[in-house]
PDB file of C-alpha atoms in Angstrom:
ATOM      1  CA  MET K   1     -35.941  28.318   4.340  1.00 88.00           C
ATOM      2  CA  THR K   2     -37.553  27.199   7.577  1.00 92.00           C
ATOM      3  CA  PRO K   3     -40.649  25.037   6.967  1.00 95.00           C
ATOM      4  CA  ILE K   4     -43.965  26.517   8.088  1.00 97.00           C
ATOM      5  CA  GLU K   5     -46.708  24.251   9.351  1.00 97.00           C
ATOM      6  CA  ARG K   6     -48.166  26.334  12.147  1.00 97.00           C
ATOM      7  CA  VAL K   7     -47.631  29.889  13.325  1.00 98.00           C
ATOM      8  CA  SER K   8     -48.878  30.643  16.819  1.00 98.00           C
ATOM      9  CA  GLY K   9     -48.468  33.552  19.173  1.00 97.00           C
ATOM     10  CA  ARG K  10     -49.277  37.168  19.622  1.00 97.00           C
ATOM     11  CA  ALA K  11     -50.136  39.171  16.529  1.00 98.00           C
ATOM     12  CA  ILE K  12     -49.213  42.812  16.003  1.00 98.00           C
ATOM     13  CA  PRO K  13     -52.557  44.598  15.445  1.00 98.00           C
ATOM     14  CA  PHE K  14     -51.312  47.138  12.900  1.00 98.00           C
ATOM     15  CA  GLY K  15     -54.358  47.234  10.625  1.00 96.00           C
ATOM     16  CA  ALA K  16     -53.235  50.114   8.387  1.00 97.00           C
ATOM     17  CA  LYS K  17     -54.351  50.074   4.747  1.00 97.00           C
ATOM     18  CA  ASN K  18     -52.216  50.736   1.661  1.00 97.00           C
ATOM     19  CA  VAL K  19     -48.949  50.172   3.498  1.00 97.00           C
ATOM     20  CA  ASP K  20     -46.317  50.440   0.794  1.00 96.00           C
ATOM     21  CA  THR K  21     -42.842  48.941   0.788  1.00 95.00           C
ATOM     22  CA  ASP K  22     -41.329  52.333   1.631  1.00 95.00           C
ATOM     23  CA  ILE K  23     -43.245  52.258   4.916  1.00 96.00           C
ATOM     24  CA  ILE K  24     -42.183  48.654   5.544  1.00 97.00           C
ATOM     25  CA  ILE K  25     -38.510  49.530   4.930  1.00 95.00           C
ATOM     26  CA  PRO K  26     -37.483  53.087   3.958  1.00 94.00           C
ATOM     27  CA  ALA K  27     -35.225  53.592   0.932  1.00 90.00           C
ATOM     28  CA  ARG K  28     -32.222  54.624   3.021  1.00 89.00           C
ATOM     29  CA  TRP K  29     -31.980  51.006   4.251  1.00 90.00           C
ATOM     30  CA  LEU K  30     -31.666  49.605   0.715  1.00 87.00           C
ATOM     31  CA  LYS K  31     -27.913  50.121   0.444  1.00 85.00           C
ATOM     32  CA  THR K  32     -27.265  46.687   1.893  1.00 79.00           C
ATOM     33  CA  ILE K  33     -27.334  43.308   0.205  1.00 78.00           C
ATOM     34  CA  SER K  34     -27.477  41.573   3.573  1.00 80.00           C
ATOM     35  CA  ARG K  35     -30.767  40.351   4.966  1.00 84.00           C
ATOM     36  CA  GLU K  36     -29.528  40.859   8.511  1.00 88.00           C
ATOM     37  CA  GLY K  37     -30.218  43.963  10.536  1.00 90.00           C
ATOM     38  CA  LEU K  38     -33.104  45.262   8.429  1.00 94.00           C
ATOM     39  CA  GLY K  39     -35.559  44.665  11.260  1.00 93.00           C
ATOM     40  CA  ALA K  40     -34.148  47.775  12.932  1.00 93.00           C
ATOM     41  CA  GLY K  41     -35.406  49.846   9.992  1.00 94.00           C
ATOM     42  CA  ALA K  42     -38.738  48.067   9.587  1.00 96.00           C
ATOM     43  CA  PHE K  43     -41.655  50.504   9.906  1.00 97.00           C
ATOM     44  CA  GLU K  44     -39.198  53.233  10.875  1.00 96.00           C
ATOM     45  CA  THR K  45     -41.616  56.098  10.191  1.00 95.00           C
ATOM     46  CA  VAL K  46     -44.379  54.379  12.161  1.00 97.00           C
ATOM     47  CA  ARG K  47     -41.996  53.632  15.035  1.00 96.00           C
ATOM     48  CA  ALA K  48     -41.043  57.305  15.208  1.00 95.00           C
ATOM     49  CA  GLU K  49     -44.536  57.959  16.630  1.00 95.00           C
ATOM     50  CA  PRO K  50     -44.851  57.637  20.415  1.00 94.00           C
ATOM     51  CA  GLY K  51     -46.900  54.678  21.577  1.00 93.00           C
ATOM     52  CA  ASN K  52     -46.644  52.784  18.284  1.00 96.00           C
ATOM     53  CA  VAL K  53     -47.628  49.138  18.255  1.00 96.00           C
ATOM     54  CA  PHE K  54     -44.261  47.905  16.926  1.00 96.00           C
ATOM     55  CA  ASP K  55     -42.339  49.062  19.991  1.00 94.00           C
ATOM     56  CA  ASP K  56     -45.003  47.994  22.497  1.00 96.00           C
ATOM     57  CA  PRO K  57     -43.409  45.329  24.757  1.00 95.00           C
ATOM     58  CA  GLU K  58     -46.753  43.521  24.685  1.00 94.00           C
ATOM     59  CA  TYR K  59     -45.996  42.425  21.108  1.00 96.00           C
ATOM     60  CA  ALA K  60     -42.253  41.778  21.405  1.00 94.00           C
ATOM     61  CA  GLY K  61     -41.364  38.699  19.373  1.00 94.00           C
ATOM     62  CA  ALA K  62     -44.824  38.440  17.799  1.00 97.00           C
ATOM     63  CA  PRO K  63     -44.619  36.171  14.713  1.00 98.00           C
ATOM     64  CA  ILE K  64     -47.831  37.476  13.100  1.00 98.00           C
ATOM     65  CA  LEU K  65     -48.681  40.893  11.672  1.00 98.00           C
ATOM     66  CA  ILE K  66     -52.278  41.920  11.016  1.00 98.00           C
ATOM     67  CA  ALA K  67     -52.546  44.596   8.345  1.00 98.00           C
ATOM     68  CA  GLY K  68     -55.130  46.353   6.212  1.00 98.00           C
ATOM     69  CA  ASP K  69     -56.063  46.111   2.564  1.00 97.00           C
ATOM     70  CA  ASN K  70     -53.397  46.357  -0.165  1.00 97.00           C
ATOM     71  CA  PHE K  71     -50.440  45.524   2.088  1.00 98.00           C
ATOM     72  CA  GLY K  72     -47.019  45.761   0.416  1.00 97.00           C
ATOM     73  CA  CYS K  73     -48.024  48.014  -2.462  1.00 96.00           C
ATOM     74  CA  GLY K  74     -45.502  50.338  -4.094  1.00 91.00           C
ATOM     75  CA  SER K  75     -42.060  49.375  -5.342  1.00 85.00           C
ATOM     76  CA  SER K  76     -40.926  45.798  -5.751  1.00 84.00           C
ATOM     77  CA  ARG K  77     -38.162  45.860  -3.145  1.00 87.00           C
ATOM     78  CA  GLU K  78     -37.424  42.426  -1.751  1.00 92.00           C
ATOM     79  CA  HIS K  79     -35.903  44.192   1.252  1.00 94.00           C
ATOM     80  CA  ALA K  80     -39.472  44.564   2.592  1.00 96.00           C
ATOM     81  CA  ALA K  81     -39.732  40.795   3.034  1.00 96.00           C
ATOM     82  CA  TRP K  82     -36.197  40.672   4.440  1.00 96.00           C
ATOM     83  CA  ALA K  83     -37.085  43.367   6.988  1.00 96.00           C
ATOM     84  CA  LEU K  84     -40.203  41.487   8.104  1.00 97.00           C
ATOM     85  CA  ASN K  85     -38.166  38.289   8.467  1.00 96.00           C
ATOM     86  CA  ASP K  86     -35.540  40.107  10.510  1.00 96.00           C
ATOM     87  CA  LEU K  87     -38.311  41.582  12.662  1.00 95.00           C
ATOM     88  CA  GLY K  88     -39.436  38.009  13.408  1.00 96.00           C
ATOM     89  CA  ILE K  89     -42.614  38.033  11.303  1.00 98.00           C
ATOM     90  CA  THR K  90     -43.522  34.617   9.866  1.00 98.00           C
ATOM     91  CA  ALA K  91     -47.066  35.426   8.687  1.00 98.00           C
ATOM     92  CA  VAL K  92     -49.003  38.505   7.601  1.00 98.00           C
ATOM     93  CA  ILE K  93     -52.803  38.509   7.649  1.00 98.00           C
ATOM     94  CA  ALA K  94     -54.590  41.123   5.512  1.00 98.00           C
ATOM     95  CA  PRO K  95     -57.603  41.469   3.197  1.00 98.00           C
ATOM     96  CA  SER K  96     -55.290  41.771   0.172  1.00 98.00           C
ATOM     97  CA  PHE K  97     -51.642  42.039  -0.812  1.00 97.00           C
ATOM     98  CA  SER K  98     -49.714  43.556  -3.669  1.00 96.00           C
ATOM     99  CA  ASP K  99     -48.848  40.738  -6.091  1.00 96.00           C
ATOM    100  CA  ILE K 100     -45.136  41.567  -6.055  1.00 95.00           C
ATOM    101  CA  PHE K 101     -44.999  41.732  -2.257  1.00 97.00           C
ATOM    102  CA  ALA K 102     -46.888  38.423  -1.943  1.00 97.00           C
ATOM    103  CA  SER K 103     -44.387  36.818  -4.316  1.00 96.00           C
ATOM    104  CA  ASN K 104     -41.380  38.245  -2.449  1.00 96.00           C
ATOM    105  CA  ALA K 105     -42.876  37.174   0.885  1.00 97.00           C
ATOM    106  CA  PHE K 106     -43.412  33.618  -0.376  1.00 96.00           C
ATOM    107  CA  LYS K 107     -39.866  33.403  -1.759  1.00 95.00           C
ATOM    108  CA  ASN K 108     -38.549  34.481   1.635  1.00 95.00           C
ATOM    109  CA  GLY K 109     -40.628  32.112   3.757  1.00 96.00           C
ATOM    110  CA  ILE K 110     -43.396  34.464   4.883  1.00 98.00           C
ATOM    111  CA  LEU K 111     -46.965  33.179   4.778  1.00 98.00           C
ATOM    112  CA  THR K 112     -49.486  35.715   3.457  1.00 98.00           C
ATOM    113  CA  VAL K 113     -53.050  35.005   4.587  1.00 98.00           C
ATOM    114  CA  GLU K 114     -55.931  36.788   2.871  1.00 98.00           C
ATOM    115  CA  LEU K 115     -59.104  37.120   4.924  1.00 98.00           C
ATOM    116  CA  PRO K 116     -62.153  39.369   4.520  1.00 98.00           C
ATOM    117  CA  GLN K 117     -62.256  42.659   6.419  1.00 97.00           C
ATOM    118  CA  GLY K 118     -64.797  41.302   8.918  1.00 97.00           C
ATOM    119  CA  ALA K 119     -62.354  38.574   9.951  1.00 97.00           C
ATOM    120  CA  ILE K 120     -59.524  41.107  10.132  1.00 98.00           C
ATOM    121  CA  ASP K 121     -61.622  43.286  12.444  1.00 97.00           C
ATOM    122  CA  ARG K 122     -62.275  40.348  14.773  1.00 97.00           C
ATOM    123  CA  LEU K 123     -58.614  39.298  14.770  1.00 98.00           C
ATOM    124  CA  MET K 124     -57.526  42.862  15.533  1.00 97.00           C
ATOM    125  CA  GLY K 125     -59.655  42.693  18.684  1.00 96.00           C
ATOM    126  CA  VAL K 126     -58.305  39.293  19.707  1.00 97.00           C
ATOM    127  CA  ALA K 127     -54.705  40.417  19.091  1.00 97.00           C
ATOM    128  CA  LEU K 128     -55.001  43.078  21.776  1.00 96.00           C
ATOM    129  CA  HIS K 129     -54.821  40.447  24.523  1.00 96.00           C
ATOM    130  CA  ASP K 130     -54.673  36.901  23.173  1.00 97.00           C
ATOM    131  CA  PRO K 131     -52.696  34.699  20.772  1.00 97.00           C
ATOM    132  CA  ILE K 132     -53.743  33.711  17.274  1.00 98.00           C
ATOM    133  CA  HIS K 133     -53.031  30.364  15.624  1.00 98.00           C
ATOM    134  CA  ILE K 134     -52.481  29.730  11.909  1.00 98.00           C
ATOM    135  CA  ASP K 135     -52.471  26.153  10.616  1.00 98.00           C
ATOM    136  CA  LEU K 136     -51.158  26.027   7.052  1.00 98.00           C
ATOM    137  CA  ASP K 137     -52.061  22.359   6.565  1.00 98.00           C
ATOM    138  CA  THR K 138     -55.766  22.956   7.292  1.00 98.00           C
ATOM    139  CA  GLN K 139     -55.585  26.546   5.984  1.00 98.00           C
ATOM    140  CA  THR K 140     -57.251  27.971   9.069  1.00 98.00           C
ATOM    141  CA  VAL K 141     -56.755  30.859  11.450  1.00 98.00           C
ATOM    142  CA  THR K 142     -58.168  30.250  14.923  1.00 98.00           C
ATOM    143  CA  THR K 143     -58.519  32.156  18.170  1.00 97.00           C
ATOM    144  CA  PRO K 144     -58.995  31.044  21.791  1.00 95.00           C
ATOM    145  CA  PHE K 145     -62.634  32.174  21.461  1.00 89.00           C
ATOM    146  CA  GLN K 146     -63.686  29.555  18.891  1.00 88.00           C
ATOM    147  CA  GLY K 147     -63.104  31.982  16.041  1.00 89.00           C
ATOM    148  CA  ARG K 148     -62.207  29.996  12.923  1.00 96.00           C
ATOM    149  CA  PHE K 149     -61.408  31.490   9.540  1.00 98.00           C
ATOM    150  CA  THR K 150     -60.392  29.538   6.452  1.00 98.00           C
ATOM    151  CA  PHE K 151     -58.116  30.932   3.769  1.00 98.00           C
ATOM    152  CA  ALA K 152     -57.119  29.934   0.257  1.00 98.00           C
ATOM    153  CA  ILE K 153     -53.532  29.444  -0.869  1.00 98.00           C
ATOM    154  CA  ASP K 154     -51.942  28.272  -4.092  1.00 97.00           C
ATOM    155  CA  PRO K 155     -51.152  24.535  -3.659  1.00 97.00           C
ATOM    156  CA  PHE K 156     -47.595  24.948  -4.994  1.00 96.00           C
ATOM    157  CA  ARG K 157     -46.849  27.785  -2.570  1.00 96.00           C
ATOM    158  CA  LYS K 158     -48.390  25.827   0.284  1.00 97.00           C
ATOM    159  CA  ALA K 159     -46.214  22.776  -0.462  1.00 96.00           C
ATOM    160  CA  CYS K 160     -43.062  24.901  -0.750  1.00 96.00           C
ATOM    161  CA  LEU K 161     -43.729  26.725   2.521  1.00 97.00           C
ATOM    162  CA  MET K 162     -44.546  23.510   4.388  1.00 97.00           C
ATOM    163  CA  GLN K 163     -41.375  21.825   3.079  1.00 95.00           C
ATOM    164  CA  GLY K 164     -39.199  24.922   3.490  1.00 94.00           C
ATOM    165  CA  LEU K 165     -38.266  24.981  -0.192  1.00 91.00           C
ATOM    166  CA  ASP K 166     -37.123  28.180  -1.862  1.00 86.00           C
ATOM    167  CA  GLU K 167     -36.029  28.300  -5.524  1.00 83.00           C
ATOM    168  CA  ILE K 168     -32.598  26.859  -4.690  1.00 85.00           C
ATOM    169  CA  GLY K 169     -34.172  24.135  -2.573  1.00 84.00           C
ATOM    170  CA  LEU K 170     -36.557  23.232  -5.401  1.00 82.00           C
ATOM    171  CA  THR K 171     -33.611  22.926  -7.792  1.00 86.00           C
ATOM    172  CA  LEU K 172     -31.584  20.823  -5.341  1.00 86.00           C
ATOM    173  CA  ALA K 173     -34.583  18.527  -4.851  1.00 83.00           C
ATOM    174  CA  ARG K 174     -34.249  17.663  -8.556  1.00 85.00           C
ATOM    175  CA  ALA K 175     -30.481  17.077  -8.361  1.00 87.00           C
ATOM    176  CA  ASP K 176     -30.716  13.403  -9.431  1.00 89.00           C
ATOM    177  CA  ALA K 177     -32.847  14.226 -12.464  1.00 89.00           C
ATOM    178  CA  ILE K 178     -30.502  17.091 -13.413  1.00 89.00           C
ATOM    179  CA  SER K 179     -27.437  14.851 -13.107  1.00 88.00           C
ATOM    180  CA  ALA K 180     -29.101  12.119 -15.189  1.00 89.00           C
ATOM    181  CA  TYR K 181     -29.973  14.641 -17.895  1.00 90.00           C
ATOM    182  CA  GLU K 182     -26.423  16.050 -17.958  1.00 88.00           C
ATOM    183  CA  ALA K 183     -24.955  12.535 -18.216  1.00 86.00           C
ATOM    184  CA  LYS K 184     -27.302  11.743 -21.102  1.00 90.00           C
ATOM    185  CA  VAL K 185     -26.398  14.959 -22.930  1.00 87.00           C
ATOM    186  CA  SER K 186     -22.676  14.291 -22.363  1.00 87.00           C
ATOM    187  CA  ALA K 187     -23.023  10.805 -23.898  1.00 88.00           C
ATOM    188  CA  GLU K 188     -25.203  11.891 -26.836  1.00 90.00           C
ATOM    189  CA  ARG K 189     -23.456  15.199 -27.602  1.00 88.00           C
ATOM    190  CA  PRO K 190     -19.885  15.085 -26.305  1.00 86.00           C
ATOM    191  CA  TRP K 191     -18.974  18.246 -28.243  1.00 85.00           C
ATOM    192  CA  LEU K 192     -21.136  20.231 -25.823  1.00 83.00           C
ATOM    193  CA  VAL K 193     -19.131  19.140 -22.800  1.00 81.00           C
ATOM    194  CA  PRO K 194     -16.407  21.639 -21.885  1.00 79.00           C
ATOM    195  CA  THR K 195     -12.925  20.190 -21.830  1.00 76.00           C
ATOM    196  CA  VAL K 196     -10.336  21.083 -19.230  1.00 73.00           C
ATOM    197  CA  ALA K 197      -7.008  22.130 -20.740  1.00 65.00           C
TER     198      ALA K 197
END
């Protein structure tokens, strides 16, 4: 996973509420086990509408998505996080997230930032023309107009995101302790160690 310390740039001012995972990535895209290429199907039904914000060249490559309340509700498909990653989204700002989506986003290196609706409204206005900056270390979202919003985040998730550690990375970080434990078990209980014939 790529470490996240700061996310800066244009933000897609989507703002829709109750966006479920089927809107993020429709079911027909779930036949793959690859994380690559899902960005093409991200928000497919929304992108079918003329003048949608996702296909506006103004927001091409934007690393931030601003959404409404209850983002990521619906089924537990991890493909939703994969699709956002493939679309280039590193952070999603919303008033609230589905627990399962927030967990999947975290495990896939996407920062979810919860802010009150008033802050979302202000950021939606800023996103129309100017960049937004998220600093994970100080847990702040700032704008060029002195707007400053603080957000809470679980300390464990914050540390993992800042260090770029997913579940495999966390396990590998404990490789010495795991090896020491296995050596101890092998010495104390040799009958548990598989033998090669």
